[in-house]
Steps between C-alpha positions, in 0.01 A plus 500: 500500500710775369203713424330712758134450562430865592499782257704815581194697619401208721852488646478875585159461670630435858731801478222717360260382770755578770560848352125577486454375856788718620353805322154434651657462844683832460184670371288367787770604746505852355119526515496374858775746593302789347183393680681482834654843438158647416354346816782642710447846347123481556553405865746787541254747344221369726725543804585859400132571432400364842771706669385815317135430594592448865701822500210689341251355748731599784521858369122516463444362851744756644328779306156384613587460869724807532294749298434838659137482384232245577450246221228236472383254237122482486273251322335716235172304513445478877711787636667258745854592607732219387839640595604804701841638586606609852458872421141439386432330835661793683298764313170318550582394857421131447700178497545313173279210612219743587529681169484177299150447643380838375396653172643827375179694564517421874810715541366841394229740606210522256541788255180697431391469137754230418462126452797427727762230459260255337425762234872553443558127452199480268640791297836323470327183378287678241760750378763228484765693684617844589529629852283688745639728771301646791557654840294302750446485873586172668214324675546418865555126512505291815814309595756772442870419520552701819238551772368856510386672818232711334384474141352851525848644565633371167467722192339358189759313292517577128665320209563560134385173343592395148337191351620352170425178316774236502518293186736248352547547126173534310288315756222667695590643838417274794666709769541866579801670654405738779757754618439703816694809600426645845406868455354556846759765591444684171121502545522627859753768404244659261 
């Protein structure tokens, strides 16, 4: 048997198969390496995003709790106080837990010829935004922060109240931001 049984292409088949297998292995290794790199980058971006969000939330919380004005978030449908900052509690003379059981209209004296806080919230719902600013007298609420010897000895407390709709993107407002500035001294100086 001096003749070979395999033709030249058949004799090259194992070498060709090994070369194709090696190329596929390299290709799959490169794809896997790219996928792992992309995953690592995505995890790094997510970590940076989380860190930036936490930093932003920390700044907002510091701004909210340390503000020189009273700030509250109010449910625009019910008028219920959802969140209040310490200065809001100080101006109104109530603890946070007490204020969360109240509606915005409970805090102010009725204004002759006006619809009051409920009317303001209704206007924000129907107008879809804007802001309303008024000077209002604070109602005398039970359970003040500090006991008072005589309520008659205290002057009427006044605030400048600004109410604006809080919205996220194009969605309808579900909460209102209420900002109180104590103007009692200014009113009594006049």
